Amino acid sequence: MSSPPRLFISYSWSTSEHEQWVIDLATELVNSGVDVVLDKWDLREGHDSIAFMEKMVTDPSISKVILVCDQVYASKADDRSGGVGTETQIISAEVYAKQSQDKFVAVIAEKSDAGKPYLPAYYKSRIYVDLSEIDRYSENFEKLLRWIFDKPLYMKPEIGKPPSFIIEPDAPALGTSALAKRVIEGIKSEKGYARGALDEYLSLFSEHLERFRIAGGEGEMDDRVVKSIEDFTPSRNELIQIVTALAQYADPQTYVPRIHRFFESLVPYLSRPPQITQWIDVDFDNFKFIVHELFLYSIAVLLRGEHIESATYLLSQPYYVPGNSDCGKNAIVSYTVFREHMKSLDIRNQRLKSNRLSMRADLLEQRSKTSGVLFRYVMQADFVCFLRADLIRTDSYDRWWPETLIYADRHYGPFELFARSVSKTYLSRTLSLLGVASLDELKAKLDEYASGRRNLPRWQFDSFGPSTLLGFGQLGTKV
């Protein structure tokens, strides 16, 4: 077992109360596994106090030094007076000599009437630990301990490998980047060409998505599906930027029919095209993920910007698929068509012995980190898509499986949309988004979940609570 870290406390004998505060801090540190050197404990009669202080600051066995800063300490340090002044000469030289020095940290014990910490002049550009506020003492004491033990709360992850679209020049691309910039510029500047440029961009996007079709090749099919999804990342981010520009600089209601027609044009990618006569179930799985993700982010961005009516349009208007009726399917489908099962990820989970509850959810969560959209907004969109489909469905197959809600245990209260729906005015918009007419109708559906008459999605033993994510008890409680 490694020896405990040794720490020296530098402080001023300001008042008897302050000295006791320092002793209490030292005792708390000792009880937490720190070998504290304190003059009250270690400096005896006949000892040379100056030599003691010099040794504590420069002794290599002392791994950490904390400077307990109050008004008197800061004043003596700046004036180089008394024992604090002697220590300051040694400490400041150490600090200035090593800019990355992590042996010293200031601990704030007192602040001015203006709320500013008392700090020596030589330390004012450095980070400190504030123990002067009672209500945040425990939180900041933990920060101090983590510093002493070199165990920071946030650790930089290991550097991964560059995505394939960076290191492989032959990765497919839509070729829409120049047009995307023109669309965004037109939207931001309210140019007259913005609508036409958007139509051109969306048409080209849909047409060139064919470039990502997986043809025969070497290796495992699930590897090729995941690689295709990775290669698509720049194009996904491009579309997210355009929808974000619409949400920030325009009235999305003007443009949302075009977005609807765009997703309508993507539906054929989810199944076998007429020219292909031989195929297997997983041949179109990359498109199933890509289209699903694009739809989720479009809803997420609109709801993040509080464009509830635009999101409602995409969820309520049916999607026409020409030629679909010839195959014995409906020519008109709901938005739930954009979420189809991916068998390839089941195969991948088994092949790699990953034992993941949902590899699709994992992919969505990991990919959100490069999207510019926080994952909680993606989860919120997924929850809305699930709930609306489940509340109004008449066909047992017309469901939306909320992949990302496997992570719902990270969300301890209602999503932002529903937290804001404590307002009765806001709630009316939210109920329309969910496709229900009243709170009573919504409650009746939630009661079906609670009684087991309506099943919730499950991942083995994991599920989620709709009432919690809705914050149902607070909905519509304020004017």
JSON list of C-alpha atoms in Angstrom, two decimals, residues 96 160 256 298 403 453:
[
{"chain": "A", "resi": 96, "resn": "TYR", "atom": "CA", "xyz": [7.46, 31.70, -10.46]},
{"chain": "A", "resi": 160, "resn": "GLY", "atom": "CA", "xyz": [-8.91, 7.45, -30.29]},
{"chain": "A", "resi": 256, "resn": "VAL", "atom": "CA", "xyz": [-40.87, 22.93, -42.71]},
{"chain": "A", "resi": 298, "resn": "SER", "atom": "CA", "xyz": [-34.28, 17.64, -36.97]},
{"chain": "A", "resi": 403, "resn": "GLU", "atom": "CA", "xyz": [-33.43, 3.84, -28.62]},
{"chain": "A", "resi": 453, "resn": "ARG", "atom": "CA", "xyz": [-52.32, -2.60, -19.74]}
]
